[in-house]
PDB file of C-alpha atoms in Angstrom:
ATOM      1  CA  UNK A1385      47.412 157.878 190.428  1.00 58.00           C
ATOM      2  CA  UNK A1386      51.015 158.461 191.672  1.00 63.00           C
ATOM      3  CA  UNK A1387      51.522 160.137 194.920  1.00 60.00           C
ATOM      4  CA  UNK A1388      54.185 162.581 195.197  1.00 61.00           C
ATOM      5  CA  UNK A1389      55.887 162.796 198.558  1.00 55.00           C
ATOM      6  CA  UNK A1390      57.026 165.661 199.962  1.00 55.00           C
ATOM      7  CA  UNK A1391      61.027 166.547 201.036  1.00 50.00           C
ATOM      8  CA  UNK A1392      59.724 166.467 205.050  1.00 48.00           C
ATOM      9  CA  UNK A1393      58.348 163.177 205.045  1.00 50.00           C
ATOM     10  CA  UNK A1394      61.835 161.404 204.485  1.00 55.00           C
ATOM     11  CA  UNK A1395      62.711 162.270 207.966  1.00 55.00           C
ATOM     12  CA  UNK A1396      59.846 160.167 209.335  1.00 56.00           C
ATOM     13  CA  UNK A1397      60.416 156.837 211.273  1.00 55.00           C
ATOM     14  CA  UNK A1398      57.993 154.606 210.566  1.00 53.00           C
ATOM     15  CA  UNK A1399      58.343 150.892 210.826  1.00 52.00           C
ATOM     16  CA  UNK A1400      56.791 150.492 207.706  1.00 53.00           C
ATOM     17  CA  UNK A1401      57.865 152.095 204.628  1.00 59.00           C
ATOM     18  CA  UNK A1402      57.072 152.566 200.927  1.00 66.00           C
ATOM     19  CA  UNK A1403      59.413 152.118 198.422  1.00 69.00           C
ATOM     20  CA  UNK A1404      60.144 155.376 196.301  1.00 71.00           C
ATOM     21  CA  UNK A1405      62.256 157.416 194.164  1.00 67.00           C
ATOM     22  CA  UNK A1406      63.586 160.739 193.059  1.00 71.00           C
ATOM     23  CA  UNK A1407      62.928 162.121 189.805  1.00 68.00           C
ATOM     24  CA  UNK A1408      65.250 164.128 187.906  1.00 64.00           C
ATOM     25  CA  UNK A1409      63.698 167.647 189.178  1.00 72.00           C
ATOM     26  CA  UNK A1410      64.203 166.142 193.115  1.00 73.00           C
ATOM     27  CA  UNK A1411      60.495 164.957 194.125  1.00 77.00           C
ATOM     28  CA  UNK A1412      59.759 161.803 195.408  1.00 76.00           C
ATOM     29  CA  UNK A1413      57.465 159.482 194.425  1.00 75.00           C
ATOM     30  CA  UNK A1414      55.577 156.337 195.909  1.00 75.00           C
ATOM     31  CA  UNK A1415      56.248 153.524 193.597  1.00 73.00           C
ATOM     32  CA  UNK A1416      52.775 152.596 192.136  1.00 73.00           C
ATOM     33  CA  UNK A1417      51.368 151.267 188.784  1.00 68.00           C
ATOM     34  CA  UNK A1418      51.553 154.385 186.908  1.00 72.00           C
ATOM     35  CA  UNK A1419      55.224 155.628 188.662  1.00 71.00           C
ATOM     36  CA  UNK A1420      56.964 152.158 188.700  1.00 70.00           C
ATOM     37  CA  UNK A1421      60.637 152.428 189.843  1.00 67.00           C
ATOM     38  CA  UNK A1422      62.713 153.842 186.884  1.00 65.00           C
ATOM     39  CA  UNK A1423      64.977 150.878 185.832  1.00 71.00           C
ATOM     40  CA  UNK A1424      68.319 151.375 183.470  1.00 70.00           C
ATOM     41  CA  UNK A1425      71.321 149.079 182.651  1.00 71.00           C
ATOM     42  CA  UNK A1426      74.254 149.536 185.165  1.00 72.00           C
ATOM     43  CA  UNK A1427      76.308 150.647 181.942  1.00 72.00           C
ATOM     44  CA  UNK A1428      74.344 153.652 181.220  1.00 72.00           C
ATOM     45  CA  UNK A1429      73.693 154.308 185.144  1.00 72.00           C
ATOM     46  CA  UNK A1430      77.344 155.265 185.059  1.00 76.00           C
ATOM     47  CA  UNK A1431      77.292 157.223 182.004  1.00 74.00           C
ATOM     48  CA  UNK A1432      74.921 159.360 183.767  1.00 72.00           C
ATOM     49  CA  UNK A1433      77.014 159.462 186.487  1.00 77.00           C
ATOM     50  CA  UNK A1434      79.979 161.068 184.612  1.00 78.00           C
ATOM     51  CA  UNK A1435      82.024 157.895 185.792  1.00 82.00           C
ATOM     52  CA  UNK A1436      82.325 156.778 181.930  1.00 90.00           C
ATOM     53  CA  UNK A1437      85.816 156.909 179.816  1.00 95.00           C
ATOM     54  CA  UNK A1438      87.111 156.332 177.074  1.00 96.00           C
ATOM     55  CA  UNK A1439      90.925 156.942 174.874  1.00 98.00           C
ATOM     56  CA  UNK A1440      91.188 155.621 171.409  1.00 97.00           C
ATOM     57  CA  UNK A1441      93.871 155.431 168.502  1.00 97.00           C
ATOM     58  CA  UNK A1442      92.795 156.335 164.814  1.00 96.00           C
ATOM     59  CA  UNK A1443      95.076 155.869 161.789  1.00 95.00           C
ATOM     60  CA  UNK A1444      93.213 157.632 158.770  1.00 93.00           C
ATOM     61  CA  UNK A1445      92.930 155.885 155.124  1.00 90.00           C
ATOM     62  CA  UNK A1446      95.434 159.203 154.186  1.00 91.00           C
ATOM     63  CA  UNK A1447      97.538 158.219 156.743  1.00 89.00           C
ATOM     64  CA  UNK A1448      97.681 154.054 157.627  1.00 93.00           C
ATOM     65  CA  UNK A1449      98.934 152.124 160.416  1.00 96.00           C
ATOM     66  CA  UNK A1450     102.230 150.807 158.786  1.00 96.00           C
ATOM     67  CA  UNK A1451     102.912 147.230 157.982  1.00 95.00           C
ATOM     68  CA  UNK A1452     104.169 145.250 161.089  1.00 96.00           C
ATOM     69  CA  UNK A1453     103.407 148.481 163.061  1.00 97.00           C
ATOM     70  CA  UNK A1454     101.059 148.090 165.973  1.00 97.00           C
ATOM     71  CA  UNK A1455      98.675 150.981 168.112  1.00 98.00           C
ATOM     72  CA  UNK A1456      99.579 149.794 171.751  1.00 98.00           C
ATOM     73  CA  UNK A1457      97.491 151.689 174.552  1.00 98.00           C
ATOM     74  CA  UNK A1458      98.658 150.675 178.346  1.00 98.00           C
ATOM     75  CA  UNK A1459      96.322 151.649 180.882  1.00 98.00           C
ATOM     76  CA  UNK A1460      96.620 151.272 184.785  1.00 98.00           C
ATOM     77  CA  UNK A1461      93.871 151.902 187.388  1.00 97.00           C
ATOM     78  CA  UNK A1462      94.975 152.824 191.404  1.00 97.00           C
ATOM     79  CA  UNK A1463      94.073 150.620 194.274  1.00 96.00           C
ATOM     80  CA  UNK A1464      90.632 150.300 194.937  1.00 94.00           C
ATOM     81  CA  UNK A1465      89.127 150.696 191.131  1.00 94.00           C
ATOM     82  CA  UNK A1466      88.156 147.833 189.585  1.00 93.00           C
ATOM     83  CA  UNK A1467      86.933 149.384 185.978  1.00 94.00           C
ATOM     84  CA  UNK A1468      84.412 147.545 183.833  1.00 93.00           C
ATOM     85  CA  UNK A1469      86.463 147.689 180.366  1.00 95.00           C
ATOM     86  CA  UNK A1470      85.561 147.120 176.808  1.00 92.00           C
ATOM     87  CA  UNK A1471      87.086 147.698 173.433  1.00 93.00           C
ATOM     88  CA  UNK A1472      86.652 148.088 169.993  1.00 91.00           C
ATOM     89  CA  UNK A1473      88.802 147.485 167.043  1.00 91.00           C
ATOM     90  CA  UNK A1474      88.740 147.520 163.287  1.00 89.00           C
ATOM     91  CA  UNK A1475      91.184 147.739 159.971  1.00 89.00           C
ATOM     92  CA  UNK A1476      90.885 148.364 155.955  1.00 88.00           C
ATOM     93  CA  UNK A1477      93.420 145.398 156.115  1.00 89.00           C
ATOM     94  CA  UNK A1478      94.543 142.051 157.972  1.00 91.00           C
ATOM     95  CA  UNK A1479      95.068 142.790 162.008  1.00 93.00           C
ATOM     96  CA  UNK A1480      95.283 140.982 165.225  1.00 94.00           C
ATOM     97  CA  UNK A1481      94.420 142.206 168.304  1.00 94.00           C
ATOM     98  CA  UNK A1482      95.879 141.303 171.730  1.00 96.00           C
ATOM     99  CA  UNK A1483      94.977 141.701 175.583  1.00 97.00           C
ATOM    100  CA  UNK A1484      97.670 141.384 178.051  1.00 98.00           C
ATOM    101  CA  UNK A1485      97.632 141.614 181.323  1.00 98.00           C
ATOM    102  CA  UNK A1486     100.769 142.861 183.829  1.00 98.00           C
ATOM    103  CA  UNK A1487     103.419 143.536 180.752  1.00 98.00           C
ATOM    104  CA  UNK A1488     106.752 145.608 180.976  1.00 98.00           C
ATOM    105  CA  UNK A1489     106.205 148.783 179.538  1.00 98.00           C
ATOM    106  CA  UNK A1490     108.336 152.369 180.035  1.00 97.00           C
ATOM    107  CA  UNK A1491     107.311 155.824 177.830  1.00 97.00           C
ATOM    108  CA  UNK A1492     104.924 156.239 175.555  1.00 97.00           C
ATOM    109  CA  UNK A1493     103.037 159.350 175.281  1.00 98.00           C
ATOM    110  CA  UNK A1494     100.170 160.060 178.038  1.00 98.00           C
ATOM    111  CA  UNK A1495      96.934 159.805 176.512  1.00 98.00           C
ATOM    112  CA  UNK A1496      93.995 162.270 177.268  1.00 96.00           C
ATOM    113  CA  UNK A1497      91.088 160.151 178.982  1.00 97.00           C
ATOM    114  CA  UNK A1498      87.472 161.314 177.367  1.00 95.00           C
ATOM    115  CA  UNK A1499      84.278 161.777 179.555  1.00 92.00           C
ATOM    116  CA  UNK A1500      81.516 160.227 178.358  1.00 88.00           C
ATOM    117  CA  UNK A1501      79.318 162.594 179.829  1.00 86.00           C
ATOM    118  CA  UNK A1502      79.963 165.998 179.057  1.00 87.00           C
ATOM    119  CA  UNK A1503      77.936 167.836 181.880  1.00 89.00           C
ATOM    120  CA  UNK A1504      80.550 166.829 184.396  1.00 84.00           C
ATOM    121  CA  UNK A1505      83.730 167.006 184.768  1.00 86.00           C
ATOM    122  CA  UNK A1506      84.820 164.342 187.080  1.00 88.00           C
ATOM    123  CA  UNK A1507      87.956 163.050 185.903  1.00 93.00           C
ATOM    124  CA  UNK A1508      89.460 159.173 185.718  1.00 95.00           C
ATOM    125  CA  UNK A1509      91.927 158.245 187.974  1.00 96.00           C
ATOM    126  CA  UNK A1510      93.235 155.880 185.576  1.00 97.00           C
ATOM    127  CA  UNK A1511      96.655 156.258 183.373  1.00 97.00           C
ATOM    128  CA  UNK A1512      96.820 155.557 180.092  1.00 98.00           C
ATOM    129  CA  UNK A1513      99.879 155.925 177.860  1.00 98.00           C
ATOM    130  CA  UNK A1514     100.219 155.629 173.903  1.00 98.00           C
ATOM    131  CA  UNK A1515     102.734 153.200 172.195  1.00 98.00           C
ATOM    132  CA  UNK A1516     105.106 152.673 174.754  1.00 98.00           C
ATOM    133  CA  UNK A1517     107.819 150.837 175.268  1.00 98.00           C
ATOM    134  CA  UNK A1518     107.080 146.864 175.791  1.00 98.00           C
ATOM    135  CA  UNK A1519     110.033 144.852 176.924  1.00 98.00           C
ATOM    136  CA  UNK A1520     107.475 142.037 178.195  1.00 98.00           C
ATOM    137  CA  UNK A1521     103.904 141.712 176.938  1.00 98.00           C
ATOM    138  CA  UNK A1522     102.744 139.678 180.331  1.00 98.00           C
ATOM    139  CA  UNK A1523      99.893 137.309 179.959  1.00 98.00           C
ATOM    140  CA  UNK A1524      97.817 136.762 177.143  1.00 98.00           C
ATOM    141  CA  UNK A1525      94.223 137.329 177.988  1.00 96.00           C
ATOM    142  CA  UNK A1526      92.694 138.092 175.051  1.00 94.00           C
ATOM    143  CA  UNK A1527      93.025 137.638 171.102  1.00 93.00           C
ATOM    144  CA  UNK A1528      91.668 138.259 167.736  1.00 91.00           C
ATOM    145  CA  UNK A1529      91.973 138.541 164.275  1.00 87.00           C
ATOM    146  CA  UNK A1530      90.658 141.422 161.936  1.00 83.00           C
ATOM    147  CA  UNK A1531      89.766 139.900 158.327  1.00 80.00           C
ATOM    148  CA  UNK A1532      90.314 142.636 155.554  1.00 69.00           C
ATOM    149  CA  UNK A1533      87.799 145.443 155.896  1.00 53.00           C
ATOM    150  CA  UNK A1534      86.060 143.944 159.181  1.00 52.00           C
ATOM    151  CA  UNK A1535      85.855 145.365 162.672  1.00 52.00           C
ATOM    152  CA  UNK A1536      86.470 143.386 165.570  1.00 48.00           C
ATOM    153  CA  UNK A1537      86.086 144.104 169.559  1.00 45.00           C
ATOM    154  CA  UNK A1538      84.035 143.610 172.465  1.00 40.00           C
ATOM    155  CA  UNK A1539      82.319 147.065 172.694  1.00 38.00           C
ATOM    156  CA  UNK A1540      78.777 146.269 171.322  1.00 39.00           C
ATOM    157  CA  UNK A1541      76.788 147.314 174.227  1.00 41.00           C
ATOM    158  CA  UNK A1542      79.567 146.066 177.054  1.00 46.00           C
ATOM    159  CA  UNK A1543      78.231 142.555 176.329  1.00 57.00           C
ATOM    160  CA  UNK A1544      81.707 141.280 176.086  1.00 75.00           C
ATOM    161  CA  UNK A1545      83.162 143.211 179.529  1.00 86.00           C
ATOM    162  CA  UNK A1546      86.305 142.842 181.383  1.00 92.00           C
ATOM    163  CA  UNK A1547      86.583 143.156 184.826  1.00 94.00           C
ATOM    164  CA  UNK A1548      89.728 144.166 185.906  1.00 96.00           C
ATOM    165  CA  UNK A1549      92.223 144.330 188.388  1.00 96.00           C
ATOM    166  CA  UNK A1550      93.625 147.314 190.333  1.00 96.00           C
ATOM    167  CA  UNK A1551      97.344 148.286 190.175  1.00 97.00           C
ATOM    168  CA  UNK A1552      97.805 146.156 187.295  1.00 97.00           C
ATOM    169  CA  UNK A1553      98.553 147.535 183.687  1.00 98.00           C
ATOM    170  CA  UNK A1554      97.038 145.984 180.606  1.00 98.00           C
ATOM    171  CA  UNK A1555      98.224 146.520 176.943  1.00 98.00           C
ATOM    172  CA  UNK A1556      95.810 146.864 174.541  1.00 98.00           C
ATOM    173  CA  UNK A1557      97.291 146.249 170.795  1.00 98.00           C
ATOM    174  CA  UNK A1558      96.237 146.179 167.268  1.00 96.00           C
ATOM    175  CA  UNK A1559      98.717 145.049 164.792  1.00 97.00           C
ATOM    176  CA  UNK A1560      98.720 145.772 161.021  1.00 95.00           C
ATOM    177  CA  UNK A1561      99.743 142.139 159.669  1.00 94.00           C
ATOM    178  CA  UNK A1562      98.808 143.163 155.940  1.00 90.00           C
ATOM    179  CA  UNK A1563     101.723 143.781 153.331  1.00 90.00           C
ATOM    180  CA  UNK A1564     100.333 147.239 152.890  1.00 91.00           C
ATOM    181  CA  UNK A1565      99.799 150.260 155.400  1.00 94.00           C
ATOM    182  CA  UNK A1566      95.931 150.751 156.579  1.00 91.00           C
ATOM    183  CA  UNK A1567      93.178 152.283 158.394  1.00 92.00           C
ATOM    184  CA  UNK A1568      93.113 151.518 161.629  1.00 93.00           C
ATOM    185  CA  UNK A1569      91.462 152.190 164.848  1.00 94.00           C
ATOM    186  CA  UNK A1570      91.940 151.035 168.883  1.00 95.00           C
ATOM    187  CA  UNK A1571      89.266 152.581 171.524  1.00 96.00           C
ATOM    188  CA  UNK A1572      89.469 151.241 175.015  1.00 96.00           C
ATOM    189  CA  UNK A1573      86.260 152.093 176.992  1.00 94.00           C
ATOM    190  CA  UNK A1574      85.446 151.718 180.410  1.00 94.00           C
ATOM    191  CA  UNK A1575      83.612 152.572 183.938  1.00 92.00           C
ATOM    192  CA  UNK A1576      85.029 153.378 187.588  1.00 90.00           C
TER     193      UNK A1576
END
């Protein structure tokens, strides 16, 4: 049977101590059989935490990514942040996707960065900007190629995470390679 421990008891110095935890309504418990430490991936830890985000790119079937067009997102984190990033892709036509890491970029339109979790409203600190201007892509990190009517990415589950690097920018890009305009989407998730 679990034993619930009350608020005063925290204060106590003891030289031995039981492990416990806080539910969700604030009581503490003694870990035991029947109240075993709760235990959640690190991913969704921080979705709870409001310190998940995400901005994404969507060109409609009505309204396809143009050939030899490309959705470029360039996102920058301050000093300090190292976010956990991962991304997801996908086309009604041919595409390839590219990572870079440090390019040249000026403009673009500022993007608005989504919560994950809608209860609070702590924002990003990150900056991400919309098609801008790339006079040097950087480094390559990362590259793929969308078959016709496939979806591509590293989003399933943040199996296939990037860690990266503060005061850096990275360019995220999807480019329609198909003779034809397409659907098309970009989303660029991550956690602070």
């Amino acid at each position: 049977m679990a034993i619930e421990v009350k608020r005063e008891s925290l204060d106590t110095k003891a030289r031995h101590v039981n492990p416990a935890y806080v539910d969700r309504d604030g009581n503490s418990f003694i870990t035991s059989s029947d109240k075993p430490f709760p235990i959640i991936d690190v991913n969704h830890l921080r979705l709870h935490e409001g310190r998940a985000y995400y901005v994404y790119k969507m060109f409609t079937y009505g309204a396809g990514l143009p050939t030899t067009q490309s959705i470029d997102i360039a996102i920058a984190w301050p000093s300090g942040y190292t976010p956990h990033v991962v991304f997801d892709f996908g086309a009604s036509g041919e595409a390839e996707f590219y990572l870079y890491e440090n390019p040249t970029t000026s403009g673009g339109t500022s993007m608005t960065i989504n919560r994950r979790q809608r209860i609070i409203t702590t924002p990003s600190v990150a900056a991400a900007v919309l098609n801008p201007t790339v006079s040097s892509v950087g480094t390559e990190i990362f590259s793929n190629f969308v078959p016709s009517s496939k979806q591509g990415g590293g989003a399933q589950n943040f199996s296939f995470e990037y860690v990266l690097s503060p005061l850096t920018t990275y360019l995220f890009r999807l480019t329609n390679v198909n003779t034809q305009s397409h659907a098309a989407h970009l989303m660029v998730e991550w956690y602070e």
